[in-house]
Coordinates of C-alpha atoms in Angstrom, one line a residue:
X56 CA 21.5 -26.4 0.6
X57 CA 25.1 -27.2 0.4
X58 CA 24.7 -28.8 -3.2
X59 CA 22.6 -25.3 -4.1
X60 CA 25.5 -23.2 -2.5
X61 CA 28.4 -25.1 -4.9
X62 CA 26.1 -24.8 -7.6
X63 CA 26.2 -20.8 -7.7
X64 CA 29.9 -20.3 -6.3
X65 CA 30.7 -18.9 -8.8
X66 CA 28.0 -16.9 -9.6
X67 CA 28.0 -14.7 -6.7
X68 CA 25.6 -11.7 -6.4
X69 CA 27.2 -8.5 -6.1
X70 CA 29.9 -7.5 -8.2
X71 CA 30.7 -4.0 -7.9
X72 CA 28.4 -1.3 -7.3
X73 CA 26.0 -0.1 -9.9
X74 CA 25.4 3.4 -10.5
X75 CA 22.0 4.9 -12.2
X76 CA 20.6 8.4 -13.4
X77 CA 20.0 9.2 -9.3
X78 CA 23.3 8.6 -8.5
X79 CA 21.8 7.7 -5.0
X80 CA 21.6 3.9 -5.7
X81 CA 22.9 1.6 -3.1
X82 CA 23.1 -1.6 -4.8
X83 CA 25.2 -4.5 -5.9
X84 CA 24.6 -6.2 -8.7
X85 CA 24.8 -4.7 -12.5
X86 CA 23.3 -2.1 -14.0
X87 CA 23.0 -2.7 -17.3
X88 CA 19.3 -3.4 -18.6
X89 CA 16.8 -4.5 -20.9
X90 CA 12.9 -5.5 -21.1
X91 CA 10.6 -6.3 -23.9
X92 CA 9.6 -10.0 -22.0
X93 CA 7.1 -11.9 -23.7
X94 CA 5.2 -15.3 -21.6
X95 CA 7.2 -18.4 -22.2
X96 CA 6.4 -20.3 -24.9
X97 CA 8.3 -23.5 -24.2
X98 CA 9.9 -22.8 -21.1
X99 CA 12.1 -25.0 -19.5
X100 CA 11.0 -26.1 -15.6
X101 CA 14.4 -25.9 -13.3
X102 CA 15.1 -22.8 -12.3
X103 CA 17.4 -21.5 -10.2
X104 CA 15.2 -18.8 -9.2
X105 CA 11.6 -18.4 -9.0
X106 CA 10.0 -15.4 -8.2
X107 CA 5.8 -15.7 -7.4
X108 CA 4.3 -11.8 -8.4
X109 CA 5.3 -8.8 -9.8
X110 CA 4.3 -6.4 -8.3
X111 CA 6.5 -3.5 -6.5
X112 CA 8.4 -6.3 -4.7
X113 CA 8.5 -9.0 -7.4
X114 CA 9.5 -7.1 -10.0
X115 CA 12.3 -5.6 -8.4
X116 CA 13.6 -9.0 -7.7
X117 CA 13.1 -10.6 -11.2
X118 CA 15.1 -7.5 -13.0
X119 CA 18.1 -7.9 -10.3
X120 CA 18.3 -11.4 -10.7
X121 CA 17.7 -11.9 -14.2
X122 CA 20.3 -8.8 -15.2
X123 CA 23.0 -10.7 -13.0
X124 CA 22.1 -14.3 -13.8
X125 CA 21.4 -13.9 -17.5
X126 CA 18.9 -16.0 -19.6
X127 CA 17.1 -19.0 -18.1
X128 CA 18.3 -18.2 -14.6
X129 CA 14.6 -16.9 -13.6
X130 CA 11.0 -17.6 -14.2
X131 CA 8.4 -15.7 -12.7
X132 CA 4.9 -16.3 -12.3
X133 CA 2.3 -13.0 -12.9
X134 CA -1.2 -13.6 -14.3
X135 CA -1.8 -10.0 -14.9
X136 CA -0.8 -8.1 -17.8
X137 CA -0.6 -4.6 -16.8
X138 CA 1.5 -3.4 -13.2
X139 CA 0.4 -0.4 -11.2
X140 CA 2.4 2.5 -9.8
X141 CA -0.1 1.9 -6.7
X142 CA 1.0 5.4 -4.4
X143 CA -0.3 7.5 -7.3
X144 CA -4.1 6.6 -7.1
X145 CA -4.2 8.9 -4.1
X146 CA -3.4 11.6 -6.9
X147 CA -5.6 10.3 -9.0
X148 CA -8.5 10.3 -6.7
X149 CA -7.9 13.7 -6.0
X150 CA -7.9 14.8 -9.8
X151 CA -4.4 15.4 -9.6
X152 CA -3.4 13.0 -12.3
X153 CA -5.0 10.5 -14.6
X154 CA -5.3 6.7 -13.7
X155 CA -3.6 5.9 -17.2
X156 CA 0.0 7.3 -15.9
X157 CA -0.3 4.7 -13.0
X158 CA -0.1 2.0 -15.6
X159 CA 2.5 0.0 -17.6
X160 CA 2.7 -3.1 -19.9
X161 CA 3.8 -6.0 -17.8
X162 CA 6.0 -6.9 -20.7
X163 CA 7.6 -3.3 -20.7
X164 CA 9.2 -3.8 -17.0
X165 CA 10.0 -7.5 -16.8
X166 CA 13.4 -8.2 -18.0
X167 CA 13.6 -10.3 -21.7
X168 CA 15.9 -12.7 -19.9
X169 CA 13.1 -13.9 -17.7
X170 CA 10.7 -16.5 -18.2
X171 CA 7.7 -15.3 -17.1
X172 CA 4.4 -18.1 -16.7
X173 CA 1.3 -15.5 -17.2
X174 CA -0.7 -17.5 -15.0
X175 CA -1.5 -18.1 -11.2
X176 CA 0.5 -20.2 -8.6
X177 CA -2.1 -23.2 -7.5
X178 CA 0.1 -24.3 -5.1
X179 CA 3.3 -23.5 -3.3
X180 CA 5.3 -26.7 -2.3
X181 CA 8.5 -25.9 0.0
X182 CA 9.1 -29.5 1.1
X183 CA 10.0 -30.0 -2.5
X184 CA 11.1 -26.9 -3.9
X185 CA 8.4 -26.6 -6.3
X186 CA 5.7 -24.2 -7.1
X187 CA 2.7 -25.5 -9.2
X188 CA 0.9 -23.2 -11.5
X189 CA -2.7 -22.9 -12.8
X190 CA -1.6 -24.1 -16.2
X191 CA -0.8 -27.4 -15.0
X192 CA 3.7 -26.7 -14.9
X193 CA 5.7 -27.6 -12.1
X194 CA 8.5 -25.5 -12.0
X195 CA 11.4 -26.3 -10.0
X196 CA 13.2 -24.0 -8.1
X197 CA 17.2 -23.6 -5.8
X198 CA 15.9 -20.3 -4.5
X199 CA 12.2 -18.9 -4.4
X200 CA 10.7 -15.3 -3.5
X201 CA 7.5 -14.6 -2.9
X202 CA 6.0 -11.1 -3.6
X203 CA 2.3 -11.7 -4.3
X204 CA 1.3 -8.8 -2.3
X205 CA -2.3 -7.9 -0.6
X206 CA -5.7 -8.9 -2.3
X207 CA -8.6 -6.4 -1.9
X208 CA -11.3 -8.4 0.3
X209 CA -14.3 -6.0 -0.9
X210 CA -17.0 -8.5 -0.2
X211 CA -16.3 -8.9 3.6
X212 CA -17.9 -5.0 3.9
X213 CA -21.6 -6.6 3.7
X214 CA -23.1 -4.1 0.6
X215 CA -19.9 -2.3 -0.7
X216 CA -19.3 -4.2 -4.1
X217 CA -22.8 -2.9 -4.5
X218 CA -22.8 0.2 -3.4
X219 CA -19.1 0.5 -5.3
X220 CA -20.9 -0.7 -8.8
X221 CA -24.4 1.5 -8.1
X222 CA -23.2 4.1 -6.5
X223 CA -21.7 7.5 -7.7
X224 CA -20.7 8.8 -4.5
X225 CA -19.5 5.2 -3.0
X226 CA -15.8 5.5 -4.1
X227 CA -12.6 3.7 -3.6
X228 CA -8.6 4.4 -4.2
X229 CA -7.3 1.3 -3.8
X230 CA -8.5 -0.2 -7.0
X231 CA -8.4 1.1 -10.9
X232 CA -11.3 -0.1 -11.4
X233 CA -12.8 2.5 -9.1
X234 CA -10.4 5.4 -8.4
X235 CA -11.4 7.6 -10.9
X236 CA -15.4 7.9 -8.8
X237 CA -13.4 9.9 -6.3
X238 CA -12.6 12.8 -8.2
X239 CA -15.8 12.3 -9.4
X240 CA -17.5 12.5 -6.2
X241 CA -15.7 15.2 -4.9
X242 CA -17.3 17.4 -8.1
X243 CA -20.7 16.2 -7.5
X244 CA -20.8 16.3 -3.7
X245 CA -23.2 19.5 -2.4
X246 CA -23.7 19.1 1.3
X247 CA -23.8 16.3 3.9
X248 CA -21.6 13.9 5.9
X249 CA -18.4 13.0 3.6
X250 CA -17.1 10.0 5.4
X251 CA -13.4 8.3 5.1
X252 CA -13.0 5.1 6.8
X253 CA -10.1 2.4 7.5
X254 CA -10.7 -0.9 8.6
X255 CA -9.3 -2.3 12.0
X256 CA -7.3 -4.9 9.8
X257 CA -3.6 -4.0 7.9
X258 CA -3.5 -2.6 5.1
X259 CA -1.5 -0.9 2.2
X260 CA -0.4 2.2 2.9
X261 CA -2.1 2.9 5.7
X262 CA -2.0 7.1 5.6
X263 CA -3.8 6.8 2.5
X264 CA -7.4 6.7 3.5
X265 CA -6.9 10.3 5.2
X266 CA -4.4 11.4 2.4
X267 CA -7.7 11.6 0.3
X268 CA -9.8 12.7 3.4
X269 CA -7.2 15.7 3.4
X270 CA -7.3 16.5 -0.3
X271 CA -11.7 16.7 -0.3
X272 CA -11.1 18.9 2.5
X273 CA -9.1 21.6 0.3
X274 CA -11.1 20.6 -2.5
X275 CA -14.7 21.8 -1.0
X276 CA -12.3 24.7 0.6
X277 CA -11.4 25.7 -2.9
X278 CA -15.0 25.3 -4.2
X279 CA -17.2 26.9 -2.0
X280 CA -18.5 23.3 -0.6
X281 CA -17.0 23.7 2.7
X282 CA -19.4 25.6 5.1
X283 CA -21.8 22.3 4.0
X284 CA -19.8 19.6 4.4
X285 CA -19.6 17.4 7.6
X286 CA -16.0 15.7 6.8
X287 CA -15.5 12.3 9.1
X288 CA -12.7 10.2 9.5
X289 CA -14.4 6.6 11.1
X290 CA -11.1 4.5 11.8
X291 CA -10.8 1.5 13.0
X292 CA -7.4 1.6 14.8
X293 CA -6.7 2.7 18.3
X294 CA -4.8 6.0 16.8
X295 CA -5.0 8.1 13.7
X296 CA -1.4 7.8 12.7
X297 CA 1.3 4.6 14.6
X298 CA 4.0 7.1 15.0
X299 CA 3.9 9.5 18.0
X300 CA 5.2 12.6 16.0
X301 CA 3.2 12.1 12.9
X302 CA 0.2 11.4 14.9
X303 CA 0.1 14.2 16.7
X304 CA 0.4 16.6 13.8
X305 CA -2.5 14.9 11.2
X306 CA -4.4 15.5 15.2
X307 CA -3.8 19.1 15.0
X308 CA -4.8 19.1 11.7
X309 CA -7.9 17.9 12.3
X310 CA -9.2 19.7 14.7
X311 CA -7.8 23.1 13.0
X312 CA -9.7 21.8 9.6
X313 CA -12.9 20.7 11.4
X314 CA -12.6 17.3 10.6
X315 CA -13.9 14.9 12.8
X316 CA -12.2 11.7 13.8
X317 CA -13.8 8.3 15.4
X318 CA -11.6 5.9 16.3
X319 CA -12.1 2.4 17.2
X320 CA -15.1 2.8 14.6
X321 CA -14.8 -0.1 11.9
X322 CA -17.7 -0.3 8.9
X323 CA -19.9 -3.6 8.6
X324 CA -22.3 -2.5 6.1
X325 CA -23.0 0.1 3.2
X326 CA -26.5 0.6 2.1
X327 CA -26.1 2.3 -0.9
X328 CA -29.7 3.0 -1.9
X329 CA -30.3 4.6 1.2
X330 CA -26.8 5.7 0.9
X331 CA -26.7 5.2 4.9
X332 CA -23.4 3.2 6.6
X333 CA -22.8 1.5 9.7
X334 CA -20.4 1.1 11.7
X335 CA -19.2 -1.2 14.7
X336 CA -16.8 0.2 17.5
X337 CA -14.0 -2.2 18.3
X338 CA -12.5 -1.4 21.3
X339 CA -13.9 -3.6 23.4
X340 CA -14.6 -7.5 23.7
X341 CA -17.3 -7.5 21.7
X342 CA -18.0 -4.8 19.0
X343 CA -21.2 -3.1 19.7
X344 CA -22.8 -0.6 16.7
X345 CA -22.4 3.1 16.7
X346 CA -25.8 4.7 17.1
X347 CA -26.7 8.4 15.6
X348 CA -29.5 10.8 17.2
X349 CA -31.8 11.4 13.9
X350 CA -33.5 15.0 14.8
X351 CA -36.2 15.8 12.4
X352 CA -37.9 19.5 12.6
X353 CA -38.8 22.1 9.4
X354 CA -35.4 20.9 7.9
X355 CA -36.1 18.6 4.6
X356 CA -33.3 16.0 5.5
X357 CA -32.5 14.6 8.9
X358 CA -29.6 16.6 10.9
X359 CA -27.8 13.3 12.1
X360 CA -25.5 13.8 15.7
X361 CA -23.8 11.6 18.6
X362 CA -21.9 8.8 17.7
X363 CA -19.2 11.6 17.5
X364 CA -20.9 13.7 14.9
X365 CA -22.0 17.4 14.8
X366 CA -25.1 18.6 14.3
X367 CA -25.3 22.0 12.5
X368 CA -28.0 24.6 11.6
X369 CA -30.5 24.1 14.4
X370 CA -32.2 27.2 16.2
X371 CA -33.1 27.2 19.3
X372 CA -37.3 27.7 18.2
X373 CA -37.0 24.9 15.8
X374 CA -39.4 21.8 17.5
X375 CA -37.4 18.7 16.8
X376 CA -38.5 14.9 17.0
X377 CA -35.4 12.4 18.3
X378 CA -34.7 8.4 17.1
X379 CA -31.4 6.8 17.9
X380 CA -30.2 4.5 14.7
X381 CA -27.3 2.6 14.2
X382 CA -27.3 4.0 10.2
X383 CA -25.2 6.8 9.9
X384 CA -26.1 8.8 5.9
X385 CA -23.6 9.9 3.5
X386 CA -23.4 12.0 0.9
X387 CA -20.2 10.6 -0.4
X388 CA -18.1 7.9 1.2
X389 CA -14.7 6.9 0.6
X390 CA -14.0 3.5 1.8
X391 CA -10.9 1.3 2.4
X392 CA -11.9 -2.3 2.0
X393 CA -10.1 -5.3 4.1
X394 CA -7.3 -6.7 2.7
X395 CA -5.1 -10.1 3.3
X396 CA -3.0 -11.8 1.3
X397 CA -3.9 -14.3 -1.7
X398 CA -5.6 -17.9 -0.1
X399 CA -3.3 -19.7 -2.1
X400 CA -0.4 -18.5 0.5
X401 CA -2.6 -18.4 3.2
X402 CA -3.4 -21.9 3.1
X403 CA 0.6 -23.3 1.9
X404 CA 2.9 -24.1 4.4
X405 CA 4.8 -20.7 4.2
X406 CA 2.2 -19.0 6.2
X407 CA 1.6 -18.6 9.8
X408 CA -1.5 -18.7 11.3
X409 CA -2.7 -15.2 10.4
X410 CA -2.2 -16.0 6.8
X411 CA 0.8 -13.8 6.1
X412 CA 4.1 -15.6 5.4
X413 CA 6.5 -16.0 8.1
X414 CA 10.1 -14.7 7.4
X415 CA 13.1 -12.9 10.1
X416 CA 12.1 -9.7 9.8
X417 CA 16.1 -8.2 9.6
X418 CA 16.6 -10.7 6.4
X419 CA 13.2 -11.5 4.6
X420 CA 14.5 -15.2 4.6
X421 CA 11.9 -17.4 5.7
X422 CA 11.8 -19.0 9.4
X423 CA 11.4 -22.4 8.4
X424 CA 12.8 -22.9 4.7
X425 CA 16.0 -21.4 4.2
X426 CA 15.9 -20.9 0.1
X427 CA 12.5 -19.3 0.2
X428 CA 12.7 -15.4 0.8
X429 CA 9.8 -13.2 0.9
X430 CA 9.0 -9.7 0.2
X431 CA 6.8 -6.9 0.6
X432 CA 3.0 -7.0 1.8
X433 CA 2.7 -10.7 1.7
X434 CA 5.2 -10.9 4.9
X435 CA 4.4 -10.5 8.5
X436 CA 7.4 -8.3 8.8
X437 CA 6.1 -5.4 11.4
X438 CA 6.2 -2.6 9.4
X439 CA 3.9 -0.3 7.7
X440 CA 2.7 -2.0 3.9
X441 CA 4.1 0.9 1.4
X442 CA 6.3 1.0 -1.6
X443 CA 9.5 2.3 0.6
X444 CA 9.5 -0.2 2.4
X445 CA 9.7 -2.6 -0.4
X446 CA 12.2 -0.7 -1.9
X447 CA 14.2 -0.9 1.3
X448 CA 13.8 -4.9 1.6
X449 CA 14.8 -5.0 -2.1
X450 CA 18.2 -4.5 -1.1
X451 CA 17.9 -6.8 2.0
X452 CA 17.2 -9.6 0.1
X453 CA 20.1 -9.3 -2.3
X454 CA 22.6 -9.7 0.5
X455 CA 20.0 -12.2 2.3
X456 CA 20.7 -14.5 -1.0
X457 CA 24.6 -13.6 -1.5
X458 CA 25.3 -15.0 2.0
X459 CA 23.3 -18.1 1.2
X460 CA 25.1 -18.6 -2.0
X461 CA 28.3 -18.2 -0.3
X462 CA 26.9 -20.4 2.9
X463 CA 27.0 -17.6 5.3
X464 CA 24.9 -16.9 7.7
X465 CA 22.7 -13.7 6.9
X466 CA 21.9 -12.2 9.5
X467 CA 25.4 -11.6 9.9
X468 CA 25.6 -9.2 6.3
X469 CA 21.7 -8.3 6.2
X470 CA 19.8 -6.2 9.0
X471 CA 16.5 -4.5 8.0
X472 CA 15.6 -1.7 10.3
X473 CA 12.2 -1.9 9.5
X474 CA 12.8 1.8 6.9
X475 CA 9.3 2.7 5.8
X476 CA 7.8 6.1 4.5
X477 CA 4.5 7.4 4.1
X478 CA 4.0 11.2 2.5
X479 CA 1.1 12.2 4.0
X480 CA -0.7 14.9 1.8
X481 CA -2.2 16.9 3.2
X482 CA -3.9 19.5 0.8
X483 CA -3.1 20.2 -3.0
X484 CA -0.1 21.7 -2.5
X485 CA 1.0 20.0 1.2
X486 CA 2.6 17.1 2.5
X487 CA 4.2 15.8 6.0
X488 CA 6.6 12.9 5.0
X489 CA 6.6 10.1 7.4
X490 CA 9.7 8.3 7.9
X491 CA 10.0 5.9 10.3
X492 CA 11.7 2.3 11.6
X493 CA 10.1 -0.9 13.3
X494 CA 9.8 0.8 16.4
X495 CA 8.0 3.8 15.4
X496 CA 10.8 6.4 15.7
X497 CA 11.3 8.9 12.9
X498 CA 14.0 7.8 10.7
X499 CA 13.8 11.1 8.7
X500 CA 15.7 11.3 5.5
X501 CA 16.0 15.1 5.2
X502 CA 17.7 17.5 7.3
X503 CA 15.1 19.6 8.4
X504 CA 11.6 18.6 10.7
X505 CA 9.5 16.3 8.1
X506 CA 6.8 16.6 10.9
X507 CA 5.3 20.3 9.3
X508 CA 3.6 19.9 6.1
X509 CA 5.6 21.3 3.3
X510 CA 5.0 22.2 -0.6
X511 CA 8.6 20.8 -1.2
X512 CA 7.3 17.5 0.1
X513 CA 4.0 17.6 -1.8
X514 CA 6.3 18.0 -5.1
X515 CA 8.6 15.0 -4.2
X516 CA 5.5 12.7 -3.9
X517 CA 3.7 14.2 -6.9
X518 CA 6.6 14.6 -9.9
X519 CA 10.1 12.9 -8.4
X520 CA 8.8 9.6 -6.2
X521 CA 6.9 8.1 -9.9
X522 CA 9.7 8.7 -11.5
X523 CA 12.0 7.3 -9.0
X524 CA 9.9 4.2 -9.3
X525 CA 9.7 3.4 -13.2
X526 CA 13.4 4.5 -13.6
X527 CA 15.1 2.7 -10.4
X528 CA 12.7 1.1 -8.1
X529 CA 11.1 -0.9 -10.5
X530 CA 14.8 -2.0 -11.9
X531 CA 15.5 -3.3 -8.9
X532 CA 18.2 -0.5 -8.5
X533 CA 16.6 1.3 -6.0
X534 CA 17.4 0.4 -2.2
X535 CA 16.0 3.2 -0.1
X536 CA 17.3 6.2 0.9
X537 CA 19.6 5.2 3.0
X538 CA 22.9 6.8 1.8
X539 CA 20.8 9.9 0.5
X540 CA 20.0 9.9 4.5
X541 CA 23.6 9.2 5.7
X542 CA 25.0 12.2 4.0
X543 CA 22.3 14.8 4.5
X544 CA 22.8 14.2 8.0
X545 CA 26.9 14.3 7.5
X546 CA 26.8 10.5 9.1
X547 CA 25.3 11.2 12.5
X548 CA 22.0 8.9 11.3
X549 CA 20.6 5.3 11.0

């Protein structure tokens, strides 16, 4: 480390402060930019950075490094050739916007001075400062960040690649491939059991499986599909929302709305030709299947009840035959699959034994190997998976590296508080915006109670927040809201 540390001296990160269009930026290094980056053709393979993905995380972290360092200084390995704006498939599956404005050319956002290996890492190798790639190069690196984000497990939900490929009313936002069924489903939906769910396990952005729950709400509302729809939220946590405040509003809203809410309540299986799910409840030692009453009388389709479900429409002289099931039918089901990050860092030696990578959680540098840093939903830093909070750890790990250039120690100069957000729509024109730290206090950026839902905050998410991303975030010039917060609040917060 010491011969890495006289290496870069002189090359310092962090001279001056950079201003942007926002004029809310808190970050070091340059501002001055270009893009246009093509794959290497015949790359070099010493590096004094590598960065592994571009996504929200990676990206960020290519475009600060290469606009300080200059040409050669970075390689970074992406195998994919377009990037998502991920936060705005919620808008997309409620018909809000189109799926194409979510997406960029990969080439359009990385930096020209970047050499960027259009493949797949193989094998991550820390001992030796060396990351191997699925094309057979070796590259060689001083300093390495890993941002390779969460991989959709669909296949671990027994039937729901099926039941996502064959059926209309099976939908998912998490994927591009299949956001665009939601909308979709919400059209084509007439009456029934419209069922959300959320898995027991992390995930990104975990408000979004109700944000959509929320929006087909106000959507059958608006429609005249309301009085027939049984809307159910099966999730697989202990409580709808991990921050006290927010939790108790989305609550309230639920119960004003009608909406039912099991939690504790994790899907196994979707039957899509049946279209009839189950579910497992998790709160005990062993997880033991939901069951459902199945009533049938002079009604065509079966009214299904318990397992926390109503039943609706049945007169007192209607004669009704009872069977318990553990299959609960849909009409339309939106499910959030299981998610974990890629086996090839699950199995290196830079994860722990949950299979995230292990890094301090104040300075994203990593416990064991001090020139490998890590980013964003890859990371077993305890904080909700969004956007924000990679935006917020963006600027962590610039001062994280400075102070190991200048062999400093970082937790001395770098201190994450854990700043996440989550806007919570609630409706087509309402939003609660969640703020919060690592230990689930508000950490609220505006001036006023974020806790009531708000058509200000439904606008923010909707037209300012994607732009804020491709102009800033992206760029890497986009730290949080930090100083936005500091002076709302005249100085009296975090």
């Amino acid at each position: 480390m010491a011969n890495v540390c006289k290496l870069v001296t002189n090359r310092i990160l962090g001279c001056g402060q950079c201003t942007a269009r926002l004029a809310v930026v808190s970050s070091g290094w340059n501002s001055s930019y270009s893009t246009a980056a093509q794959p290497a053709s015949s790359p070099q393979k010493e590096y004094q950075f590598v960065v592994v993905g571009a996504g929200s995380g990676g990206m960020a972290m290519t475009n600060a490094i290469a606009r300080k360092f200059g040409k050669g200084s970075v390689a970074v390995v992406e195998p994919h050739d377009i990037h998502f704006y991920q936060p705005m498939w919620t808008l997309v599956g409620g018909g809000i916007k189109k799926k194409e404005e979510s997406a960029r050319p990969m080439s359009s956002l990385l930096p020209k001075d970047a050499d960027w290996f259009q493949t797949q890492v193989s094998k991550f190798d820390p001992d030796n400062n060396i990351v191997q790639t699925a094309n057979g190069d070796a590259l060689k690196y001083d300093f390495l960040v890993v941002g390779v984000g969460f991989e959709l497990n669909i296949p671990q939900i027994k039937g729901l690649q099926e039941g996502l490929d064959g059926d209309p009313m099976v939908c998912c936002n998490y994927s591009y491939k299949y956001v665009d069924k939601t909308y979709k489903a919400f059209q084509n939906f007439k009456s029934g059991n419209a069922v959300f769910t959320q898995p027991a396990s992390p995930i990104k952005c975990a408000g979004a499986p109700q944000k959509i729950m929320y929006l087909a709400h106000d959507y059958f509302r608006r429609n005249g599909k309301l009085q027939d729809a049984n809307i159910i939220f099966n999730q697989g946590l202990p409580k709808i929302f991990g921050v006290a405040k927010y939790a108790a509003v989305l609550t309230d809203i639920c119960k004003q709305r009608g909406i039912t809410v099991n939690l504790n309540t994790n899907l196994v299986e979707v039957c899509h030709d049946k279209r009839q799910a189950v579910f497992q409840k998790v709160d005990k030692g062993t997880p033991e299947f939901v069951t459902y009453e199945m009533r049938y009388g002079k009604r065509k389709n079966p009214i299904v009840c318990g397992g926390g479900q109503r039943s609706s429409g049945v007169t007192g002289g209607q004669t009704l035959k009872t069977l318990l099931t553990r299959y609960l039918k849909y009409e339309m089901m939106h499910v959030t699959p299981k998610m974990s990050p890629p086996d090839v860092l699950k199995s290196s030696p830079l994860a722990g034994p949950a299979g995230f990578m292990t890094v301090n959680q104040h300075t994203g540098q990593h416990t064991k190997y001090p020139n490998v840093m890590g980013i964003g939903d890859c990371t077993d830093i305890p904080t909700s998976k969004t956007a924000a909070a990679v935006a917020a750890q963006t600027g962590i790990l610039k001062k994280t590296i400075q102070a190991i250039m200048n062999n400093h120690d970082p937790a001395k100069v770098a201190h994450y508080d854990g700043y996440t957000s989550c806007p919570l729509i609630t409706g087509y024109n309402s939003c609660v915006l969640a703020e919060f730290d690592f230990d689930l206090n508000p950490l609220e950026t505006f001036p006023i109670d974020q806790g009531k839902e708000r058509r200000t905050m439904f606008h923010l998410k909707k037209d300012f927040m994607p732009q804020l991303y491709w102009n800033l975030m992206v760029k890497g010039l986009w730290n949080g809201p930090g100083i936005v917060r500091k002076l709302a609040h005249l100085g009296f917060s975090k």
